[in-house]
Amino acid sequence: STPIKSSAASDVYKRQIIAITTKKSGLDTSHIGIAVWHKDGLHLLNASQIHKKVVEEPMLLRDYMQKHPSQVGIRIVRIN
C-alpha cells in the first residue's frame, strides 16, 4: 500500500471522520475513526476490537495502515 504523504495528510483536519478503505471482497470500508493530530503527526481515535473500548492509537495513522495489509486507503468525511 502507498504511505500517506505529508502533503495529503495536511489536508486532514482534527476531528474529521476517517473511513479506512479495504480490499476485502464485499466491503468498501473496514473501519472508521476520528482524526487526531499530535506533534508527531496524524493519529486515529477509534473503537478498538482488541481493547474493547475507544482508544487513541499510539502509532501514526500511516503506521497503523501499514500494519493492516488489507487496508488500502482512507476517505475523509467533513462535517459542516
Short mmCIF file of N, CA and C in Angstrom, two decimals:
data_model
loop_
_atom_site.label_atom_id
_atom_site.label_comp_id
_atom_site.label_asym_id
_atom_site.label_seq_id
_atom_site.Cartn_x
_atom_site.Cartn_y
_atom_site.Cartn_z
N SER A 1 0.83 -1.19 0.00
CA SER A 1 0.00 0.00 0.00
C SER A 1 0.87 1.25 0.00
N THR A 2 0.30 2.33 -0.45
CA THR A 2 1.03 3.58 -0.53
C THR A 2 0.94 4.33 0.79
N PRO A 3 2.07 4.74 1.35
CA PRO A 3 2.01 5.50 2.60
C PRO A 3 1.35 6.86 2.40
N ILE A 4 0.77 7.37 3.46
CA ILE A 4 0.15 8.69 3.40
C ILE A 4 1.27 9.72 3.27
N LYS A 5 1.21 10.52 2.24
CA LYS A 5 2.22 11.54 2.02
C LYS A 5 1.89 12.75 2.87
N SER A 6 2.92 13.45 3.30
CA SER A 6 2.70 14.59 4.18
C SER A 6 1.78 15.63 3.55
N SER A 7 1.87 15.82 2.23
CA SER A 7 1.00 16.81 1.59
C SER A 7 -0.46 16.37 1.65
N ALA A 8 -0.72 15.08 1.52
CA ALA A 8 -2.10 14.58 1.61
C ALA A 8 -2.58 14.62 3.06
N ALA A 9 -1.72 14.24 3.98
CA ALA A 9 -2.10 14.24 5.39
C ALA A 9 -2.41 15.65 5.87
N SER A 10 -1.76 16.65 5.32
CA SER A 10 -2.01 18.02 5.76
C SER A 10 -3.42 18.49 5.40
N ASP A 11 -4.09 17.79 4.49
CA ASP A 11 -5.47 18.13 4.12
C ASP A 11 -6.48 17.56 5.12
N VAL A 12 -6.02 16.73 6.04
CA VAL A 12 -6.90 16.14 7.05
C VAL A 12 -6.86 17.04 8.29
N TYR A 13 -8.03 17.49 8.71
CA TYR A 13 -8.11 18.37 9.87
C TYR A 13 -8.55 17.59 11.09
N LYS A 14 -8.21 18.09 12.27
CA LYS A 14 -8.60 17.40 13.50
C LYS A 14 -10.11 17.24 13.58
N ARG A 15 -10.52 16.15 14.14
CA ARG A 15 -11.92 15.78 14.37
C ARG A 15 -12.69 15.44 13.10
N GLN A 16 -12.02 15.31 11.97
CA GLN A 16 -12.72 14.81 10.79
C GLN A 16 -12.83 13.29 10.90
N ILE A 17 -13.81 12.75 10.23
CA ILE A 17 -14.01 11.31 10.25
C ILE A 17 -13.13 10.68 9.18
N ILE A 18 -12.43 9.62 9.57
CA ILE A 18 -11.59 8.86 8.65
C ILE A 18 -12.24 7.50 8.44
N ALA A 19 -12.59 7.19 7.21
CA ALA A 19 -13.10 5.87 6.85
C ALA A 19 -11.97 5.12 6.16
N ILE A 20 -11.57 3.99 6.72
CA ILE A 20 -10.46 3.22 6.16
C ILE A 20 -11.02 2.26 5.11
N THR A 21 -10.51 2.39 3.89
CA THR A 21 -10.99 1.54 2.80
C THR A 21 -10.22 0.22 2.79
N THR A 22 -10.86 -0.80 2.22
CA THR A 22 -10.29 -2.14 2.26
C THR A 22 -10.36 -2.82 0.91
N LYS A 23 -9.51 -3.81 0.73
CA LYS A 23 -9.59 -4.62 -0.48
C LYS A 23 -10.38 -5.91 -0.24
N LYS A 24 -10.97 -6.06 0.96
CA LYS A 24 -11.78 -7.23 1.27
C LYS A 24 -13.04 -7.24 0.39
N SER A 25 -13.33 -8.38 -0.17
CA SER A 25 -14.47 -8.54 -1.05
C SER A 25 -15.78 -8.20 -0.33
N GLY A 26 -16.62 -7.39 -0.98
CA GLY A 26 -17.92 -7.04 -0.44
C GLY A 26 -17.91 -5.86 0.51
N LEU A 27 -16.75 -5.30 0.82
CA LEU A 27 -16.66 -4.14 1.72
C LEU A 27 -15.99 -2.98 1.03
N ASP A 28 -16.46 -1.79 1.32
CA ASP A 28 -15.76 -0.58 0.89
C ASP A 28 -14.89 -0.06 2.02
N THR A 29 -15.45 -0.05 3.21
CA THR A 29 -14.73 0.43 4.38
C THR A 29 -14.69 -0.66 5.44
N SER A 30 -13.53 -0.74 6.11
CA SER A 30 -13.37 -1.76 7.14
C SER A 30 -13.35 -1.17 8.54
N HIS A 31 -13.14 0.14 8.64
CA HIS A 31 -13.01 0.75 9.96
C HIS A 31 -13.27 2.24 9.84
N ILE A 32 -13.74 2.83 10.92
CA ILE A 32 -14.00 4.28 10.96
C ILE A 32 -13.43 4.85 12.25
N GLY A 33 -12.87 6.04 12.16
CA GLY A 33 -12.33 6.69 13.34
C GLY A 33 -12.34 8.20 13.16
N ILE A 34 -11.73 8.88 14.10
CA ILE A 34 -11.67 10.35 14.08
C ILE A 34 -10.21 10.78 14.04
N ALA A 35 -9.91 11.76 13.21
CA ALA A 35 -8.55 12.28 13.06
C ALA A 35 -8.13 13.04 14.32
N VAL A 36 -6.94 12.72 14.80
CA VAL A 36 -6.35 13.41 15.95
C VAL A 36 -4.91 13.75 15.60
N TRP A 37 -4.58 15.04 15.65
CA TRP A 37 -3.21 15.47 15.35
C TRP A 37 -2.41 15.65 16.62
N HIS A 38 -1.16 15.21 16.59
CA HIS A 38 -0.17 15.45 17.65
C HIS A 38 1.08 16.01 17.00
N LYS A 39 2.05 16.38 17.79
CA LYS A 39 3.29 16.93 17.24
C LYS A 39 3.97 15.97 16.28
N ASP A 40 3.83 14.66 16.52
CA ASP A 40 4.49 13.68 15.65
C ASP A 40 3.69 13.33 14.41
N GLY A 41 2.43 13.76 14.31
CA GLY A 41 1.65 13.50 13.11
C GLY A 41 0.21 13.10 13.39
N LEU A 42 -0.40 12.46 12.39
CA LEU A 42 -1.81 12.10 12.40
C LEU A 42 -2.04 10.75 13.07
N HIS A 43 -2.97 10.73 14.04
CA HIS A 43 -3.35 9.50 14.75
C HIS A 43 -4.84 9.26 14.54
N LEU A 44 -5.32 8.10 15.01
CA LEU A 44 -6.72 7.71 14.84
C LEU A 44 -7.36 7.41 16.18
N LEU A 45 -8.47 8.06 16.46
CA LEU A 45 -9.31 7.76 17.62
C LEU A 45 -10.38 6.80 17.11
N ASN A 46 -10.46 5.60 17.70
CA ASN A 46 -11.38 4.60 17.16
C ASN A 46 -11.82 3.60 18.20
N ALA A 47 -12.89 2.88 17.87
CA ALA A 47 -13.38 1.81 18.74
C ALA A 47 -12.54 0.57 18.44
N SER A 48 -11.70 0.19 19.37
CA SER A 48 -10.77 -0.91 19.17
C SER A 48 -11.42 -2.26 19.47
N GLN A 49 -11.34 -3.17 18.51
CA GLN A 49 -11.83 -4.53 18.75
C GLN A 49 -10.93 -5.26 19.74
N ILE A 50 -9.66 -4.96 19.72
CA ILE A 50 -8.70 -5.61 20.63
C ILE A 50 -8.91 -5.16 22.07
N HIS A 51 -9.03 -3.85 22.28
CA HIS A 51 -9.15 -3.28 23.63
C HIS A 51 -10.59 -3.20 24.13
N LYS A 52 -11.55 -3.43 23.23
CA LYS A 52 -12.98 -3.39 23.58
C LYS A 52 -13.42 -2.04 24.15
N LYS A 53 -12.79 -0.97 23.65
CA LYS A 53 -13.17 0.38 24.07
C LYS A 53 -12.61 1.38 23.05
N VAL A 54 -13.00 2.62 23.19
CA VAL A 54 -12.49 3.67 22.33
C VAL A 54 -11.08 4.03 22.79
N VAL A 55 -10.16 4.02 21.83
CA VAL A 55 -8.76 4.34 22.14
C VAL A 55 -8.21 5.29 21.09
N GLU A 56 -7.21 6.03 21.49
CA GLU A 56 -6.44 6.82 20.55
C GLU A 56 -5.20 5.99 20.24
N GLU A 57 -5.05 5.62 18.98
CA GLU A 57 -3.93 4.78 18.59
C GLU A 57 -2.61 5.51 18.89
N PRO A 58 -1.68 4.83 19.57
CA PRO A 58 -0.40 5.48 19.88
C PRO A 58 0.49 5.64 18.64
N MET A 59 0.27 4.81 17.63
CA MET A 59 1.09 4.90 16.42
C MET A 59 0.45 5.86 15.42
N LEU A 60 1.26 6.38 14.53
CA LEU A 60 0.77 7.25 13.48
C LEU A 60 -0.20 6.48 12.59
N LEU A 61 -1.12 7.19 11.95
CA LEU A 61 -2.09 6.56 11.07
C LEU A 61 -1.38 5.78 9.96
N ARG A 62 -0.32 6.34 9.39
CA ARG A 62 0.38 5.64 8.30
C ARG A 62 0.96 4.31 8.79
N ASP A 63 1.46 4.26 10.04
CA ASP A 63 1.99 3.02 10.59
C ASP A 63 0.86 2.03 10.87
N TYR A 64 -0.27 2.54 11.34
CA TYR A 64 -1.45 1.71 11.58
C TYR A 64 -1.90 1.06 10.28
N MET A 65 -1.91 1.84 9.19
CA MET A 65 -2.31 1.32 7.89
C MET A 65 -1.35 0.25 7.39
N GLN A 66 -0.07 0.48 7.56
CA GLN A 66 0.93 -0.49 7.10
C GLN A 66 0.86 -1.79 7.89
N LYS A 67 0.41 -1.73 9.13
CA LYS A 67 0.28 -2.91 9.98
C LYS A 67 -0.89 -3.80 9.54
N HIS A 68 -1.84 -3.22 8.82
CA HIS A 68 -3.03 -3.95 8.36
C HIS A 68 -3.05 -3.97 6.83
N PRO A 69 -2.47 -5.01 6.22
CA PRO A 69 -2.30 -5.02 4.76
C PRO A 69 -3.59 -5.00 3.93
N SER A 70 -4.72 -5.38 4.50
CA SER A 70 -5.97 -5.35 3.73
C SER A 70 -6.54 -3.93 3.64
N GLN A 71 -5.99 -3.01 4.42
CA GLN A 71 -6.45 -1.62 4.37
C GLN A 71 -5.65 -0.89 3.30
N VAL A 72 -6.36 -0.31 2.34
CA VAL A 72 -5.68 0.24 1.16
C VAL A 72 -5.74 1.76 1.03
N GLY A 73 -6.49 2.43 1.87
CA GLY A 73 -6.58 3.88 1.77
C GLY A 73 -7.55 4.45 2.78
N ILE A 74 -7.76 5.76 2.67
CA ILE A 74 -8.71 6.42 3.57
C ILE A 74 -9.63 7.33 2.78
N ARG A 75 -10.81 7.55 3.34
CA ARG A 75 -11.75 8.56 2.85
C ARG A 75 -11.97 9.52 4.01
N ILE A 76 -11.98 10.78 3.70
CA ILE A 76 -12.17 11.81 4.73
C ILE A 76 -13.59 12.35 4.62
N VAL A 77 -14.29 12.39 5.74
CA VAL A 77 -15.64 12.92 5.79
C VAL A 77 -15.59 14.24 6.55
N ARG A 78 -15.98 15.29 5.89
CA ARG A 78 -16.01 16.61 6.52
C ARG A 78 -17.44 16.94 6.89
N ILE A 79 -17.63 17.24 8.16
CA ILE A 79 -18.96 17.58 8.64
C ILE A 79 -19.04 19.09 8.81
N ASN A 80 -20.02 19.69 8.18
CA ASN A 80 -20.20 21.15 8.28
C ASN A 80 -21.29 21.48 9.28
#
